[in-house]
Coordinates of C-alpha atoms in Angstrom, one line a residue:
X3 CA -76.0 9.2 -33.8
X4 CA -72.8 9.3 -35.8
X5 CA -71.9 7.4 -38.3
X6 CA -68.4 5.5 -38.1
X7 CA -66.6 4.0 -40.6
X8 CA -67.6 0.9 -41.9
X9 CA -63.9 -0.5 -42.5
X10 CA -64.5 -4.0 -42.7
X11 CA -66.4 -4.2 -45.2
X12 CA -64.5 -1.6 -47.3
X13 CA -61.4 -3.9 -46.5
X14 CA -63.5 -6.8 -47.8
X15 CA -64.6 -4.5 -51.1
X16 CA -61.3 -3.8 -51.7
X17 CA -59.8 -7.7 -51.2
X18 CA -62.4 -8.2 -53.9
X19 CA -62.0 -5.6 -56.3
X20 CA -58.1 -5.6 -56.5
X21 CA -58.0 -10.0 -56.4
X22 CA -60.2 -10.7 -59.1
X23 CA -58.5 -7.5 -61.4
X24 CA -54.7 -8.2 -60.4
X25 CA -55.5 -12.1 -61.2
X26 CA -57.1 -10.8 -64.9
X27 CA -54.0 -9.0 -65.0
X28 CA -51.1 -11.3 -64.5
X29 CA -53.1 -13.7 -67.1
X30 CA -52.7 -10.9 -69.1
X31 CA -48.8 -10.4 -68.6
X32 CA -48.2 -14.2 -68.9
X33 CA -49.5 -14.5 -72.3
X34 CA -48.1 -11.9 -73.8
X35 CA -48.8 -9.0 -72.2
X36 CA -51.3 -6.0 -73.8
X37 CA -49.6 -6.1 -77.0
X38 CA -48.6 -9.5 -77.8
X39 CA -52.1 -11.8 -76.6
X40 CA -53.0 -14.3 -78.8
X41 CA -55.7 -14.0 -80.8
X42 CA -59.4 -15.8 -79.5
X43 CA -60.6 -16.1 -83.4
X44 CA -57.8 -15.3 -85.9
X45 CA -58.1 -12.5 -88.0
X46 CA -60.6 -10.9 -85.9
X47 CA -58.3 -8.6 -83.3
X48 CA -60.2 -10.2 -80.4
X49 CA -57.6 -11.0 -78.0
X50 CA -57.6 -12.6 -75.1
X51 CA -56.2 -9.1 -73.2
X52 CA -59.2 -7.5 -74.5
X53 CA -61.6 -9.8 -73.1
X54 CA -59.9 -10.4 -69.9
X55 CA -59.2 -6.4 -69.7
X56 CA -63.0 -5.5 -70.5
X57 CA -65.2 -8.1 -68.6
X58 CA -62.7 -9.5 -66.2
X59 CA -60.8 -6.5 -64.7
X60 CA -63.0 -3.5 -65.5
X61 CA -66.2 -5.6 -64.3
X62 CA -63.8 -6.3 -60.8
X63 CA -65.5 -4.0 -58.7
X64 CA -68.7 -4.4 -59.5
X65 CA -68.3 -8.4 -59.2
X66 CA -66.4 -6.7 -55.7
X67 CA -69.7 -5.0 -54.5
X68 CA -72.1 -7.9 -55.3
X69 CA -69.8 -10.2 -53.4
X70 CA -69.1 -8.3 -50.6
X71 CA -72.5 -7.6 -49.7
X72 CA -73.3 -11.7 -50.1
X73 CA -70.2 -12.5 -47.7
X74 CA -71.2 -9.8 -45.1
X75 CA -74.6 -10.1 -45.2
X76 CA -75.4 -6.5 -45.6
X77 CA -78.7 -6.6 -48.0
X78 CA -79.4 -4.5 -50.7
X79 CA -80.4 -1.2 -49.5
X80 CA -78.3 1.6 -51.0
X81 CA -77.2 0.1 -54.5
X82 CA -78.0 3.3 -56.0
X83 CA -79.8 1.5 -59.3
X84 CA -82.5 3.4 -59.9
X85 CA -82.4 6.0 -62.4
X86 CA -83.7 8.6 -60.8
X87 CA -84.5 10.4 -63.5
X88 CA -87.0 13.1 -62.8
X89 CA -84.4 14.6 -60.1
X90 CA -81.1 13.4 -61.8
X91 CA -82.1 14.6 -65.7
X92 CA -79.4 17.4 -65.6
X93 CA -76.6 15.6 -64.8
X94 CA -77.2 12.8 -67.3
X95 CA -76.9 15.3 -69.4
X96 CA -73.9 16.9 -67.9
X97 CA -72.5 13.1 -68.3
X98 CA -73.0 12.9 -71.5
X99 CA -71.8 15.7 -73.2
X100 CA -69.4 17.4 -71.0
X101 CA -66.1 15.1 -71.2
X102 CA -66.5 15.9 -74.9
X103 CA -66.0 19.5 -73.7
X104 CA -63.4 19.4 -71.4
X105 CA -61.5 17.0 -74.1
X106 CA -61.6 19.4 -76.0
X107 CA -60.2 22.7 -73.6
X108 CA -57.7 19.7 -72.6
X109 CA -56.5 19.3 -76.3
X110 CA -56.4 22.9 -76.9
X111 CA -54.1 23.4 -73.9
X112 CA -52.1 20.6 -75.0
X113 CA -51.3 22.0 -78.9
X114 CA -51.3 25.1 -78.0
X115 CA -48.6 24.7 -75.6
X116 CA -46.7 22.1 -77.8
X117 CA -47.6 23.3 -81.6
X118 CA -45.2 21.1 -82.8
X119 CA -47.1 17.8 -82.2
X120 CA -50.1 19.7 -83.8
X121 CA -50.9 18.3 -87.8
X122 CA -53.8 20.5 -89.4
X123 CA -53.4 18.5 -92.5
X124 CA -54.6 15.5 -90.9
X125 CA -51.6 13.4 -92.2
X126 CA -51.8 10.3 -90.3
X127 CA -55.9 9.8 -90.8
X128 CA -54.7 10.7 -94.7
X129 CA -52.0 7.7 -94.9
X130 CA -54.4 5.5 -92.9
X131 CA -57.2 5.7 -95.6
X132 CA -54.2 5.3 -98.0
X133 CA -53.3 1.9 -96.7
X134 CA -56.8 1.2 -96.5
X135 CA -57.6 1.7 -100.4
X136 CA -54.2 -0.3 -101.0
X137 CA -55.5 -3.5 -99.6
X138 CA -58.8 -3.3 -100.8
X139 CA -57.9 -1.7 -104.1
X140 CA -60.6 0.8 -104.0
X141 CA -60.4 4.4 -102.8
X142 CA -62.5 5.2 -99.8
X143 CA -65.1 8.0 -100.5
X144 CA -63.8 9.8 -97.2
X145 CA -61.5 12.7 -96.6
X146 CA -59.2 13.0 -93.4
X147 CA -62.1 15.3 -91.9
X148 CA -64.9 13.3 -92.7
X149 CA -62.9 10.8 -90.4
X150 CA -62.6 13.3 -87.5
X151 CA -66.7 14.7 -88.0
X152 CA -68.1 10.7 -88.2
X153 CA -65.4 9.5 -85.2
X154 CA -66.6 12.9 -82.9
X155 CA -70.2 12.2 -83.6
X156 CA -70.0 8.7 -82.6
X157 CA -67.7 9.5 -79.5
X158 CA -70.3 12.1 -78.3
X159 CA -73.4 10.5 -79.2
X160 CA -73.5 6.6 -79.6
X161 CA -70.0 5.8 -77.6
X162 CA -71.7 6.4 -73.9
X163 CA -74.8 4.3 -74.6
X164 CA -71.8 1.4 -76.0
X165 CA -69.3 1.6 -73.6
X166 CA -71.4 2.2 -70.5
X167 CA -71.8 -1.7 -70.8
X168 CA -68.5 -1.6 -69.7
X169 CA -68.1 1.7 -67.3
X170 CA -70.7 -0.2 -65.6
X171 CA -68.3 -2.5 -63.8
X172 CA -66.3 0.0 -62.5
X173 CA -68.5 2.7 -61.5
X174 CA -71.0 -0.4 -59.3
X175 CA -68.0 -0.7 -57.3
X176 CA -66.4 2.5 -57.2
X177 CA -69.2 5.2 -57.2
X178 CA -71.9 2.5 -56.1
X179 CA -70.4 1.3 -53.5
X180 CA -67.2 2.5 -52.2
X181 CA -68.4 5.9 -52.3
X182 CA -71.4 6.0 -49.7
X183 CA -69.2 3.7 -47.5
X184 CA -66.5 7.2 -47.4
X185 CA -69.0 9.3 -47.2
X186 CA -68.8 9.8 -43.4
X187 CA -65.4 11.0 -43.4
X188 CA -67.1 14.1 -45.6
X189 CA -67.3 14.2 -49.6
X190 CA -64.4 15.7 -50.7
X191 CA -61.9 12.9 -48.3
X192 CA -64.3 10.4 -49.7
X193 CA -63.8 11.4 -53.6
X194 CA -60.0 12.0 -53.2
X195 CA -59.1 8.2 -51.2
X196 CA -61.7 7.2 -54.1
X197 CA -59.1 8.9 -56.9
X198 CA -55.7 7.3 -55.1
X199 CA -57.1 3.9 -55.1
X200 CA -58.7 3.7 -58.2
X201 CA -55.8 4.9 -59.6
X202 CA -53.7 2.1 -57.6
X203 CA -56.1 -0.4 -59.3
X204 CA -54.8 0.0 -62.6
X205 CA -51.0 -0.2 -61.9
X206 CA -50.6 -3.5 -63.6
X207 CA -52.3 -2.2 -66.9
X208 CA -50.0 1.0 -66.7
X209 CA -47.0 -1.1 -66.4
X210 CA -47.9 -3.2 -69.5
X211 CA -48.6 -0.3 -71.2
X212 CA -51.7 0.7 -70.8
X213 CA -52.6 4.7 -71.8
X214 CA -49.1 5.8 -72.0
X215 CA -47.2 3.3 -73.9
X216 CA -43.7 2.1 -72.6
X217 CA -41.2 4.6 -74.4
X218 CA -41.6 7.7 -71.5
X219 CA -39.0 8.3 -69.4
X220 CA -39.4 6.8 -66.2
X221 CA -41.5 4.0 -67.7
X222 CA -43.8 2.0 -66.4
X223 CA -43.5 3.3 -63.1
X224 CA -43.7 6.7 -63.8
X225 CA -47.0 6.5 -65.5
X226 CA -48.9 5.1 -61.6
X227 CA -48.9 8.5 -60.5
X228 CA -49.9 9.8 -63.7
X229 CA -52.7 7.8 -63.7
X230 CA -53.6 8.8 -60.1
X231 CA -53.7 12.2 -60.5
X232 CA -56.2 11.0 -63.6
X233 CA -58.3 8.9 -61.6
X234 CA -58.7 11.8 -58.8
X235 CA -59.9 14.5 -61.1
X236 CA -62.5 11.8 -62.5
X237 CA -63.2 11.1 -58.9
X238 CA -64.5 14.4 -57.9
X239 CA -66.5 14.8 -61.5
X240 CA -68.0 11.2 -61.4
X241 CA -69.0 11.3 -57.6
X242 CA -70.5 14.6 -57.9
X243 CA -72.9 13.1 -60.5
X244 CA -73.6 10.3 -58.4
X245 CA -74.3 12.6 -55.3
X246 CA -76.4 15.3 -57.2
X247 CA -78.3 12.4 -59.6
X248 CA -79.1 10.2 -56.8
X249 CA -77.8 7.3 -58.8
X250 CA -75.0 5.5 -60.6
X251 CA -75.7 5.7 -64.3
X252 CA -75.1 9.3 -64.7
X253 CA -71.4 8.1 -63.9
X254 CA -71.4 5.1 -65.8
X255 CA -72.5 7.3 -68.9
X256 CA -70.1 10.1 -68.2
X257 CA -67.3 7.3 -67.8
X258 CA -68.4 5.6 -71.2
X259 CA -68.4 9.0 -72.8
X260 CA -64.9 9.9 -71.6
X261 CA -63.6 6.6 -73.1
X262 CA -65.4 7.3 -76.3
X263 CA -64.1 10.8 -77.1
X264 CA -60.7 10.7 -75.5
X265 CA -59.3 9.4 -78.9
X266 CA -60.2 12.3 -80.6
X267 CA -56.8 14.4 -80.0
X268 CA -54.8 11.8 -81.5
X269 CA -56.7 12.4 -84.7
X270 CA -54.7 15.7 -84.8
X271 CA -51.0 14.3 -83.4
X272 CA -47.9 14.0 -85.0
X273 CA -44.8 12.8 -84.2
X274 CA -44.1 11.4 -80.7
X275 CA -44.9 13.6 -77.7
X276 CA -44.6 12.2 -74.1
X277 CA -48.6 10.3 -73.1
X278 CA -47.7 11.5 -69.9
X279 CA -48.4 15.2 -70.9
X280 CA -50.7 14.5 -73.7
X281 CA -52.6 15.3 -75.9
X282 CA -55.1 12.5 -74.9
X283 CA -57.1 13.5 -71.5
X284 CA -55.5 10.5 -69.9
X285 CA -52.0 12.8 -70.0
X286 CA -51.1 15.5 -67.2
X287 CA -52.1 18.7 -70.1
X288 CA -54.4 17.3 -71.8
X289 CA -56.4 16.9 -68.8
X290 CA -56.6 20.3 -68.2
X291 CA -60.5 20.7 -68.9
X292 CA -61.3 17.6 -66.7
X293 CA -58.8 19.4 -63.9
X294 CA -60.7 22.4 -64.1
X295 CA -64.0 21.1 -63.9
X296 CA -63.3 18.6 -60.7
X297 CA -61.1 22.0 -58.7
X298 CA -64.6 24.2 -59.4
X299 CA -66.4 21.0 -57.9
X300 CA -63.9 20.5 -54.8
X301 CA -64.1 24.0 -53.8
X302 CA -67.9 24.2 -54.4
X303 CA -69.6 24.0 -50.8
X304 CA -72.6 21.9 -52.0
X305 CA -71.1 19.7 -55.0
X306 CA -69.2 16.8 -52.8
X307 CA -72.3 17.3 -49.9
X308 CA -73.6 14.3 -48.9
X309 CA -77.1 14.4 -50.2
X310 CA -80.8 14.8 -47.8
X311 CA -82.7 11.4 -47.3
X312 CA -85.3 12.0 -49.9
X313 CA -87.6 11.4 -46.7
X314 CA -86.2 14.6 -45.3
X315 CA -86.2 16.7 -48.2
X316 CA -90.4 15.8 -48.9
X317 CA -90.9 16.4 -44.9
X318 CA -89.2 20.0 -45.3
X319 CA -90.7 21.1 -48.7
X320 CA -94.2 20.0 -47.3
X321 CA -93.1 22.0 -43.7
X322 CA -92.4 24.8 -46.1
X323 CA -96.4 24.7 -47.4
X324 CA -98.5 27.7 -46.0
X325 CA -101.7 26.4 -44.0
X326 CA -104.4 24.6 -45.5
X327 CA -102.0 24.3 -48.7
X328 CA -102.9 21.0 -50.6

């Protein structure tokens, strides 16, 4: 029997996911925007952006997913929860490691192709630690490339385990949920509707600022389709780790470790290059790695294939036994 689209409840889903995160957002934009939200506890930096960004709006689809099965009754088969780990062990490795990679390719692509933004010397991390021994009157015992070796270490290693606390919210919703529900229209339309409305999600962050600042031409606006064509590469590389792991934490972790290492090429920056290019993998070059890896993916028959039921795949391996083989 073939399986139809299921649009009500995607409707529903995506009623839920957008609300709850546009809502976030215009709090956001009333008190001051990205930029200029007061402070929750002076002195600290925790704003009241930060908090409505990270647990209100990034945790919207998630809350979307939980809430859309309540309202329509549809139980809880299919949440894609469990780890999976004895079948999925590659790609959480995969997640964890490779945005660092294609970071890097993207950041190479970027400097190589604008040298001029490119500082060797490390002078921004240099007049930072300045500063920093100004106010405290002590010098730190760190040079500019001790900064760059402890922030890469930590962006590789400890960020995805951190910030997967808050990829979480996104990819329940997105990968967990919307996902599956696009499946039937084949993998590669699901992942690429996935990558034009997650993108389409974040417009009011963009237009506050959000990734790309507000000094580009064509600013805010111009930064939407930016982001989409982001969000679409992601797409393909985060829903082929949810197909092939058989769950959603291999892309929670490989979102988490994007977030944590896509700082690293502003380390190196000077001057003011456009976001919208790069050299941070959020711009159109310095993307370039993650661009890459999600066109090997589309065009791979079997990466965006929607997975056996395990039931299935034991039947056919055991079908596959010779007589009397135990």
């Amino acid at each position: 029997m073939e399986e139809k689209l299921d649009l009500k409840r995607i409707l529903i889903f995506l009623a839920f996911a957008c609300g709850i995160a546009w809502a976030a957002g215009l709090i956001v934009y009333l008190t001051g925007g990205l930029v200029n939200s007061p402070e929750l506890i002076p002195g600290t930096g925790l704003t009241l952006a930060l908090v409505l960004v990270a647990v209100i709006y990034m945790g919207a689809p998630a809350l979307a997913h939980v809430l859309t099965r309540l309202v329509t009754r549809e139980g809880w088969q299919g949440v894609f929860l469990r780890p999976k780990l004895k079948r999925g062990w590659p790609y959480w490795i995969a997640a964890w490691f490779l945005p660092a990679i294609l970071t890097l390719v993207g950041m190479a692509v970027f400097y190589a192709l604008f040298p001029r933004y490119f500082d060797p010397s490390l002078n921004m991390i240099r007049d930072q630690l300045d500063q920093a021994a100004r106010m405290t009157g002590q010098t730190l015992p760190l040079t500019p490339w001790a900064v760059v070796i402890i922030n890469t270490t930590v962006g590789v290693l400890i960020a995805p385990l951190i910030n997967s606390l808050f990829t979480f919210g996104e990819e329940f919703g997105w990968r967990a949920y919307l996902q599956p529900k696009l499946m039937v229209l084949g993998g590669r339309k699901a992942v690429l509707i996935i990558g034009a409305i997650w993108g389409l999600w974040h417009w009011p962050l963009i237009v506050m600022g959000h990734n790309y600042g507000l000094d580009y031409p064509g600013a805010p606006w111009l930064g939407i389709p930016v982001m989409m064509w982001l969000t679409t590469m992601l797409a393909i590389l985060l829903g082929w780790l949810t197909l092939r792991g058989g769950s959603v934490w291999p892309a929670v972790i490989g979102h988490a470790a994007m977030n944590g290492i896509g700082g690293l090429a502003l380390l190196f920056m000077q001057g003011e290059p456009n976001m919208l290019l790069g050299p941070a993998p959020s711009g159109l070059i310095g993307s370039a790695g993650f661009v890459l890896m999600a066109l090997i993916l589309f065009l791979s028959p079997k990466a965006l294939a929607k997975p056996e039921p395990e039931g299935n795949v034991q039947a056919a391996a055991a079908g596959d036994q010779p007589a009397g083989a135990h």
